[in-house]
Amino acid sequence: MKSPANKPEPFLNLAGLHSRRTVFDETPPDRKLTPLQMRGKVLVDRLRSKGRERSGMSTASGPRIGVALGGGSARGLTHIPYIEAMDELGIKPSVISGTSIGALIGSGWAAGMSGKELREHSFEVLGTLRTIATKLWSTQIKGIGGLLRNGISMQLDATHIVDAFTPPNFPNNFSDLKIPLYVVATDFQSWHQVVFNSGPLRPAIAGSISMPSIFKPIVHNGHILVDGAVVNPLPLDQADIGTDFLIGIDVNGDPSVGINKTDHRPLDIWFGSAQIMMHSLIAHSMAAYPPDIYIRPHVANFGAMEFWRVREIITHVESEKDRFKHILTRKIEDYIQNKVEPIVSNQR
């Protein structure tokens, strides 16, 4: 459950930024920076200068960025290019919140994986149907003994999925993460969201990704957990408190492709109905916690369970990276020019 134990680190502590190392400081001197990297370096240098001017400021002393990563099954793989974009600008969030696949990808980001590493790992474990099928089969039977004891269940065990599809040495506890992470799941008994940011990490993620019917519910910490997207598909509320800039990445999709289609399969109706409900929930969430930057990539061409199309999905939103960088850069420059003042927001 939520705990104040892990105090979020400021996105840029401007009072002490002159001593903080960035990706630009670590670039070998004989290697030329790309034009984009030069742009990011200029921003960091200006923020350092601003930090010296504001060295007496209290509170966060700089823009604290909260990023909410939404749920959307395979479409959630589009989170990765936006993480890469922030990496390329030398920017890290102060807080990450995630629902469903947003919780899974967000946990890797919070653990210290770069966008590039997340991309490479996703290609490795999701690159072909055969690779996915092999991993799913191994999680189902867990050896001949498991097959004899349990038979073959039509429902997947999300705990085994987390173990099978995360990298080796993936953290076991929230305390092992480098960036505070808030994982949203749904309590099936109380009908309310449950938010985890301390204790065991893997069962919290497993609960958040447990899509009803496809996955078995997860029993954890006194709760029967199902997919967090049932109650909160874009957890802006968890990334908003204590931050200055709120970024929401909505990967739920839109009806553009199927707007004139009439021959829907039963599975299409099931997933489509879930998308409609999530769209409504996101609209209410945005009204209560309006993000400073809202991104909704066009992912309607990809099926909710088409994880094997990982390369196509990620490539599809490559062109969006530049637009996202432009928006984020403008927001930072507005802050530097005192157009956006630090917000003293409610604390957790």
GROMACS .gro file of C-alpha atoms in nm:
model
  348
    1MET     CA    1   0.000   0.000   0.000
    2LYS     CA    2   0.106   0.363  -0.031
    3SER     CA    3   0.366   0.466   0.218
    4PRO     CA    4   0.566   0.785   0.277
    5ALA     CA    5   0.880   0.577   0.326
    6ASN     CA    6   1.020   0.647  -0.021
    7LYS     CA    7   1.043   1.024  -0.055
    8PRO     CA    8   1.048   1.109  -0.429
    9GLU     CA    9   1.366   1.269  -0.556
   10PRO     CA   10   1.317   1.603  -0.738
   11PHE     CA   11   1.332   1.585  -1.118
   12LEU     CA   12   1.599   1.856  -1.108
   13ASN     CA   13   1.708   1.991  -0.770
   14LEU     CA   14   1.810   2.325  -0.907
   15ALA     CA   15   1.982   2.436  -0.587
   16GLY     CA   16   2.242   2.164  -0.627
   17LEU     CA   17   2.227   2.097  -0.998
   18HIS     CA   18   2.577   2.232  -1.059
   19SER     CA   19   2.715   1.918  -0.893
   20ARG     CA   20   2.475   1.666  -1.051
   21ARG     CA   21   2.602   1.454  -1.339
   22THR     CA   22   2.389   1.401  -1.648
   23VAL     CA   23   2.418   1.190  -1.962
   24PHE     CA   24   2.594   1.485  -2.123
   25ASP     CA   25   2.868   1.497  -1.857
   26GLU     CA   26   2.931   1.127  -1.913
   27THR     CA   27   2.973   1.157  -2.289
   28PRO     CA   28   3.338   1.087  -2.387
   29PRO     CA   29   3.511   1.414  -2.483
   30ASP     CA   30   3.615   1.276  -2.820
   31ARG     CA   31   3.257   1.192  -2.916
   32LYS     CA   32   3.054   1.467  -3.081
   33LEU     CA   33   2.702   1.526  -2.954
   34THR     CA   34   2.416   1.501  -3.199
   35PRO     CA   35   2.207   1.817  -3.262
   36LEU     CA   36   1.933   1.676  -3.037
   37GLN     CA   37   2.183   1.604  -2.759
   38MET     CA   38   2.324   1.954  -2.796
   39ARG     CA   39   1.971   2.089  -2.751
   40GLY     CA   40   1.928   1.884  -2.436
   41LYS     CA   41   2.266   1.996  -2.304
   42VAL     CA   42   2.170   2.360  -2.351
   43LEU     CA   43   1.855   2.300  -2.146
   44VAL     CA   44   2.047   2.128  -1.867
   45ASP     CA   45   2.311   2.402  -1.860
   46ARG     CA   46   2.040   2.670  -1.841
   47LEU     CA   47   1.866   2.483  -1.561
   48ARG     CA   48   2.197   2.465  -1.373
   49SER     CA   49   2.234   2.839  -1.411
   50LYS     CA   50   1.877   2.884  -1.292
   51GLY     CA   51   1.953   2.664  -0.994
   52ARG     CA   52   2.235   2.893  -0.883
   53GLU     CA   53   1.999   3.191  -0.909
   54ARG     CA   54   1.733   3.013  -0.702
   55SER     CA   55   1.966   2.847  -0.452
   56GLY     CA   56   1.766   2.986  -0.162
   57MET     CA   57   1.434   2.843  -0.278
   58SER     CA   58   1.244   2.601  -0.061
   59THR     CA   59   1.010   2.315  -0.159
   60ALA     CA   60   1.112   2.127  -0.473
   61SER     CA   61   1.341   2.402  -0.611
   62GLY     CA   62   1.263   2.288  -0.964
   63PRO     CA   63   1.011   2.120  -1.191
   64ARG     CA   64   0.921   1.780  -1.051
   65ILE     CA   65   0.781   1.566  -1.329
   66GLY     CA   66   0.522   1.297  -1.268
   67VAL     CA   67   0.455   1.047  -1.547
   68ALA     CA   68   0.141   0.832  -1.563
   69LEU     CA   69   0.168   0.527  -1.789
   70GLY     CA   70  -0.170   0.392  -1.891
   71GLY     CA   71  -0.297   0.043  -1.962
   72GLY     CA   72  -0.365  -0.090  -2.308
   73SER     CA   73  -0.225  -0.444  -2.336
   74ALA     CA   74   0.010  -0.476  -2.637
   75ARG     CA   75  -0.057  -0.116  -2.734
   76GLY     CA   76   0.120  -0.018  -2.412
   77LEU     CA   77   0.450  -0.103  -2.579
   78THR     CA   78   0.422   0.246  -2.728
   79HIS     CA   79   0.526   0.383  -2.388
   80ILE     CA   80   0.882   0.291  -2.474
   81PRO     CA   81   0.957   0.557  -2.742
   82TYR     CA   82   0.839   0.832  -2.504
   83ILE     CA   83   1.073   0.702  -2.235
   84GLU     CA   84   1.350   0.707  -2.495
   85ALA     CA   85   1.261   1.067  -2.578
   86MET     CA   86   1.304   1.173  -2.215
   87ASP     CA   87   1.635   0.984  -2.201
   88GLU     CA   88   1.756   1.167  -2.509
   89LEU     CA   89   1.678   1.500  -2.343
   90GLY     CA   90   1.859   1.392  -2.026
   91ILE     CA   91   1.540   1.411  -1.820
   92LYS     CA   92   1.415   1.175  -1.551
   93PRO     CA   93   1.081   1.186  -1.372
   94SER     CA   94   1.044   1.227  -0.997
   95VAL     CA   95   0.746   0.992  -0.983
   96ILE     CA   96   0.614   0.716  -1.210
   97SER     CA   97   0.267   0.567  -1.184
   98GLY     CA   98   0.145   0.275  -1.390
   99THR     CA   99  -0.161   0.065  -1.461
  100SER     CA  100  -0.148  -0.279  -1.621
  101ILE     CA  101   0.125  -0.284  -1.888
  102GLY     CA  102   0.207   0.071  -1.778
  103ALA     CA  103   0.295  -0.075  -1.437
  104LEU     CA  104   0.510  -0.344  -1.596
  105ILE     CA  105   0.704  -0.108  -1.823
  106GLY     CA  106   0.710   0.160  -1.553
  107SER     CA  107   0.871  -0.083  -1.310
  108GLY     CA  108   1.156  -0.145  -1.551
  109TRP     CA  109   1.200   0.230  -1.598
  110ALA     CA  110   1.189   0.289  -1.222
  111ALA     CA  111   1.445   0.011  -1.176
  112GLY     CA  112   1.693   0.206  -1.388
  113MET     CA  113   1.639   0.061  -1.736
  114SER     CA  114   1.674   0.313  -2.017
  115GLY     CA  115   1.422   0.338  -2.298
  116LYS     CA  116   1.673   0.169  -2.528
  117GLU     CA  117   1.714  -0.120  -2.284
  118LEU     CA  118   1.337  -0.155  -2.253
  119ARG     CA  119   1.311  -0.166  -2.633
  120GLU     CA  120   1.584  -0.429  -2.668
  121HIS     CA  121   1.438  -0.644  -2.392
  122SER     CA  122   1.088  -0.629  -2.540
  123PHE     CA  123   1.226  -0.735  -2.880
  124GLU     CA  124   1.404  -1.026  -2.713
  125VAL     CA  125   1.108  -1.166  -2.517
  126LEU     CA  126   0.822  -1.071  -2.751
  127GLY     CA  127   0.987  -1.074  -3.092
  128THR     CA  128   0.809  -1.381  -3.234
  129LEU     CA  129   0.498  -1.585  -3.167
  130ARG     CA  130   0.720  -1.885  -3.103
  131THR     CA  131   0.918  -1.701  -2.834
  132ILE     CA  132   0.601  -1.588  -2.661
  133ALA     CA  133   0.438  -1.931  -2.687
  134THR     CA  134   0.745  -2.102  -2.540
  135LYS     CA  135   0.749  -1.868  -2.242
  136LEU     CA  136   0.373  -1.901  -2.187
  137TRP     CA  137   0.391  -2.278  -2.203
  138SER     CA  138   0.675  -2.288  -1.952
  139THR     CA  139   0.480  -2.064  -1.713
  140GLN     CA  140   0.171  -2.282  -1.740
  141ILE     CA  141   0.313  -2.625  -1.665
  142LYS     CA  142   0.617  -2.539  -1.449
  143GLY     CA  143   0.755  -2.885  -1.522
  144ILE     CA  144   0.584  -3.224  -1.546
  145GLY     CA  145   0.505  -3.221  -1.175
  146GLY     CA  146   0.310  -2.900  -1.210
  147LEU     CA  147   0.123  -3.038  -1.510
  148LEU     CA  148   0.022  -3.353  -1.320
  149ARG     CA  149  -0.084  -3.161  -1.011
  150ASN     CA  150  -0.269  -2.873  -1.174
  151GLY     CA  151  -0.353  -2.979  -1.527
  152ILE     CA  152  -0.357  -2.716  -1.800
  153SER     CA  153  -0.553  -2.407  -1.703
  154MET     CA  154  -0.707  -2.183  -1.965
  155GLN     CA  155  -0.622  -1.885  -1.742
  156LEU     CA  156  -0.268  -1.749  -1.715
  157ASP     CA  157  -0.096  -1.687  -1.385
  158ALA     CA  158   0.020  -1.323  -1.389
  159THR     CA  159   0.285  -1.387  -1.124
  160HIS     CA  160   0.452  -1.639  -1.354
  161ILE     CA  161   0.418  -1.397  -1.646
  162VAL     CA  162   0.602  -1.125  -1.453
  163ASP     CA  163   0.880  -1.370  -1.369
  164ALA     CA  164   0.906  -1.500  -1.727
  165PHE     CA  165   0.902  -1.169  -1.914
  166THR     CA  166   1.110  -0.944  -1.687
  167PRO     CA  167   1.491  -0.929  -1.711
  168PRO     CA  168   1.723  -1.132  -1.489
  169ASN     CA  169   1.793  -0.966  -1.153
  170PHE     CA  170   1.469  -0.768  -1.177
  171PRO     CA  171   1.398  -0.606  -0.836
  172ASN     CA  172   1.186  -0.794  -0.585
  173ASN     CA  173   1.085  -0.495  -0.372
  174PHE     CA  174   0.976  -0.136  -0.426
  175SER     CA  175   1.265  -0.025  -0.203
  176ASP     CA  176   1.509  -0.151  -0.469
  177LEU     CA  177   1.379   0.093  -0.730
  178LYS     CA  178   1.566   0.410  -0.827
  179ILE     CA  179   1.253   0.618  -0.895
  180PRO     CA  180   0.938   0.603  -0.679
  181LEU     CA  181   0.673   0.391  -0.848
  182TYR     CA  182   0.298   0.368  -0.777
  183VAL     CA  183   0.128   0.057  -0.912
  184VAL     CA  184  -0.250   0.058  -0.950
  185ALA     CA  185  -0.461  -0.258  -0.927
  186THR     CA  186  -0.831  -0.324  -0.866
  187ASP     CA  187  -0.969  -0.484  -0.550
  188PHE     CA  188  -1.235  -0.717  -0.685
  189GLN     CA  189  -1.414  -0.739  -0.350
  190SER     CA  190  -1.436  -0.370  -0.259
  191TRP     CA  191  -1.457  -0.239  -0.620
  192HIS     CA  192  -1.191   0.021  -0.540
  193GLN     CA  193  -0.840   0.083  -0.664
  194VAL     CA  194  -0.547  -0.036  -0.458
  195VAL     CA  195  -0.216   0.148  -0.489
  196PHE     CA  196   0.116  -0.014  -0.402
  197ASN     CA  197   0.448   0.164  -0.357
  198SER     CA  198   0.616  -0.041  -0.085
  199GLY     CA  199   0.675  -0.406  -0.006
  200PRO     CA  200   0.699  -0.684  -0.268
  201LEU     CA  201   0.705  -0.549  -0.622
  202ARG     CA  202   0.624  -0.852  -0.837
  203PRO     CA  203   0.283  -0.944  -0.691
  204ALA     CA  204   0.175  -0.581  -0.715
  205ILE     CA  205   0.262  -0.577  -1.087
  206ALA     CA  206   0.097  -0.917  -1.133
  207GLY     CA  207  -0.225  -0.783  -0.981
  208SER     CA  208  -0.213  -0.475  -1.200
  209ILE     CA  209  -0.183  -0.677  -1.524
  210SER     CA  210  -0.440  -0.946  -1.433
  211MET     CA  211  -0.687  -0.888  -1.713
  212PRO     CA  212  -1.018  -1.051  -1.612
  213SER     CA  213  -1.084  -1.396  -1.761
  214ILE     CA  214  -0.744  -1.415  -1.931
  215PHE     CA  215  -0.552  -1.407  -1.602
  216LYS     CA  216  -0.632  -1.559  -1.266
  217PRO     CA  217  -0.696  -1.298  -0.995
  218ILE     CA  218  -0.397  -1.237  -0.768
  219VAL     CA  219  -0.437  -1.275  -0.393
  220HIS     CA  220  -0.194  -1.032  -0.232
  221ASN     CA  221  -0.179  -0.833   0.089
  222GLY     CA  222  -0.537  -0.911   0.183
  223HIS     CA  223  -0.681  -0.824  -0.158
  224ILE     CA  224  -0.814  -1.019  -0.456
  225LEU     CA  225  -0.660  -0.819  -0.737
  226VAL     CA  226  -0.755  -0.780  -1.102
  227ASP     CA  227  -0.634  -0.543  -1.373
  228GLY     CA  228  -0.590  -0.184  -1.254
  229ALA     CA  229  -0.745  -0.056  -1.577
  230VAL     CA  230  -1.085  -0.172  -1.449
  231VAL     CA  231  -1.092   0.132  -1.218
  232ASN     CA  232  -0.806   0.359  -1.327
  233PRO     CA  233  -0.664   0.304  -1.677
  234LEU     CA  234  -0.449   0.621  -1.667
  235PRO     CA  235  -0.334   0.685  -1.306
  236LEU     CA  236  -0.291   1.061  -1.323
  237ASP     CA  237  -0.394   1.091  -0.959
  238GLN     CA  238  -0.088   0.897  -0.844
  239ALA     CA  239   0.161   1.095  -1.054
  240ASP     CA  240   0.007   1.433  -0.977
  241ILE     CA  241   0.059   1.476  -0.603
  242GLY     CA  242   0.381   1.658  -0.516
  243THR     CA  243   0.480   1.731  -0.876
  244ASP     CA  244   0.495   2.044  -1.093
  245PHE     CA  245   0.443   1.890  -1.437
  246LEU     CA  246   0.208   1.600  -1.501
  247ILE     CA  247   0.252   1.386  -1.811
  248GLY     CA  248  -0.014   1.132  -1.909
  249ILE     CA  249   0.047   0.873  -2.180
  250ASP     CA  250  -0.283   0.716  -2.284
  251VAL     CA  251  -0.241   0.396  -2.487
  252ASN     CA  252  -0.606   0.287  -2.478
  253GLY     CA  253  -0.656   0.366  -2.846
  254ASP     CA  254  -0.948   0.519  -3.033
  255PRO     CA  255  -1.233   0.399  -3.257
  256SER     CA  256  -1.088   0.537  -3.582
  257VAL     CA  257  -1.013   0.204  -3.753
  258GLY     CA  258  -1.335   0.020  -3.668
  259ILE     CA  259  -1.572   0.314  -3.698
  260ASN     CA  260  -1.735   0.173  -4.014
  261LYS     CA  261  -1.678  -0.195  -3.942
  262THR     CA  262  -1.981  -0.419  -3.881
  263ASP     CA  263  -1.846  -0.777  -3.878
  264HIS     CA  264  -1.691  -0.773  -3.529
  265ARG     CA  265  -1.579  -1.099  -3.372
  266PRO     CA  266  -1.691  -1.177  -3.014
  267LEU     CA  267  -1.338  -1.110  -2.884
  268ASP     CA  268  -1.336  -0.776  -3.065
  269ILE     CA  269  -1.661  -0.685  -2.891
  270TRP     CA  270  -1.515  -0.782  -2.552
  271PHE     CA  271  -1.196  -0.578  -2.591
  272GLY     CA  272  -1.377  -0.293  -2.764
  273SER     CA  273  -1.628  -0.264  -2.480
  274ALA     CA  274  -1.342  -0.255  -2.230
  275GLN     CA  275  -1.181   0.025  -2.432
  276ILE     CA  276  -1.503   0.227  -2.429
  277MET     CA  277  -1.526   0.198  -2.051
  278MET     CA  278  -1.160   0.292  -2.009
  279HIS     CA  279  -1.206   0.591  -2.239
  280SER     CA  280  -1.484   0.719  -2.013
  281LEU     CA  281  -1.277   0.662  -1.698
  282ILE     CA  282  -0.980   0.846  -1.849
  283ALA     CA  283  -1.199   1.143  -1.939
  284HIS     CA  284  -1.315   1.172  -1.577
  285SER     CA  285  -0.956   1.133  -1.452
  286MET     CA  286  -0.834   1.409  -1.681
  287ALA     CA  287  -1.108   1.641  -1.559
  288ALA     CA  288  -0.998   1.585  -1.199
  289TYR     CA  289  -0.622   1.580  -1.266
  290PRO     CA  290  -0.561   1.770  -1.591
  291PRO     CA  291  -0.217   1.679  -1.725
  292ASP     CA  292   0.024   1.943  -1.851
  293ILE     CA  293   0.120   1.708  -2.133
  294TYR     CA  294  -0.127   1.453  -2.265
  295ILE     CA  295  -0.012   1.201  -2.525
  296ARG     CA  296  -0.239   0.953  -2.702
  297PRO     CA  297  -0.055   0.767  -2.977
  298HIS     CA  298  -0.258   0.627  -3.266
  299VAL     CA  299  -0.254   0.254  -3.193
  300ALA     CA  300  -0.591   0.140  -3.325
  301ASN     CA  301  -0.424  -0.069  -3.598
  302PHE     CA  302  -0.288  -0.310  -3.339
  303GLY     CA  303  -0.485  -0.574  -3.152
  304ALA     CA  304  -0.483  -0.573  -2.775
  305MET     CA  305  -0.304  -0.909  -2.757
  306GLU     CA  306  -0.073  -0.875  -3.060
  307PHE     CA  307   0.246  -0.855  -2.855
  308TRP     CA  308   0.444  -1.035  -3.127
  309ARG     CA  309   0.408  -0.719  -3.339
  310VAL     CA  310   0.630  -0.537  -3.090
  311ARG     CA  311   0.865  -0.403  -3.359
  312GLU     CA  312   0.577  -0.266  -3.567
  313ILE     CA  313   0.407  -0.115  -3.261
  314ILE     CA  314   0.717   0.069  -3.142
  315THR     CA  315   0.819   0.179  -3.491
  316HIS     CA  316   0.465   0.308  -3.552
  317VAL     CA  317   0.506   0.586  -3.295
  318GLU     CA  318   0.869   0.678  -3.372
  319SER     CA  319   0.758   0.997  -3.545
  320GLU     CA  320   0.571   1.102  -3.229
  321LYS     CA  321   0.897   1.126  -3.034
  322ASP     CA  322   0.995   1.455  -3.193
  323ARG     CA  323   0.657   1.613  -3.114
  324PHE     CA  324   0.683   1.494  -2.755
  325LYS     CA  325   1.035   1.635  -2.721
  326HIS     CA  326   0.918   1.968  -2.859
  327ILE     CA  327   0.629   1.988  -2.611
  328LEU     CA  328   0.844   1.885  -2.315
  329THR     CA  329   1.124   2.123  -2.415
  330ARG     CA  330   0.878   2.412  -2.439
  331LYS     CA  331   0.741   2.335  -2.094
  332ILE     CA  332   1.091   2.336  -1.944
  333GLU     CA  333   1.177   2.661  -2.119
  334ASP     CA  334   0.856   2.817  -1.985
  335TYR     CA  335   0.970   2.719  -1.638
  336ILE     CA  336   1.316   2.865  -1.695
  337GLN     CA  337   1.161   3.193  -1.810
  338ASN     CA  338   0.942   3.202  -1.497
  339LYS     CA  339   0.628   3.151  -1.704
  340VAL     CA  340   0.554   2.843  -1.497
  341GLU     CA  341   0.616   2.875  -1.124
  342PRO     CA  342   0.677   2.574  -0.899
  343ILE     CA  343   0.349   2.447  -0.757
  344VAL     CA  344   0.318   2.380  -0.387
  345SER     CA  345   0.089   2.079  -0.420
  346ASN     CA  346  -0.061   1.844  -0.168
  347GLN     CA  347   0.185   1.593  -0.027
  348ARG     CA  348   0.132   1.222   0.001
   0.00000   0.00000   0.00000
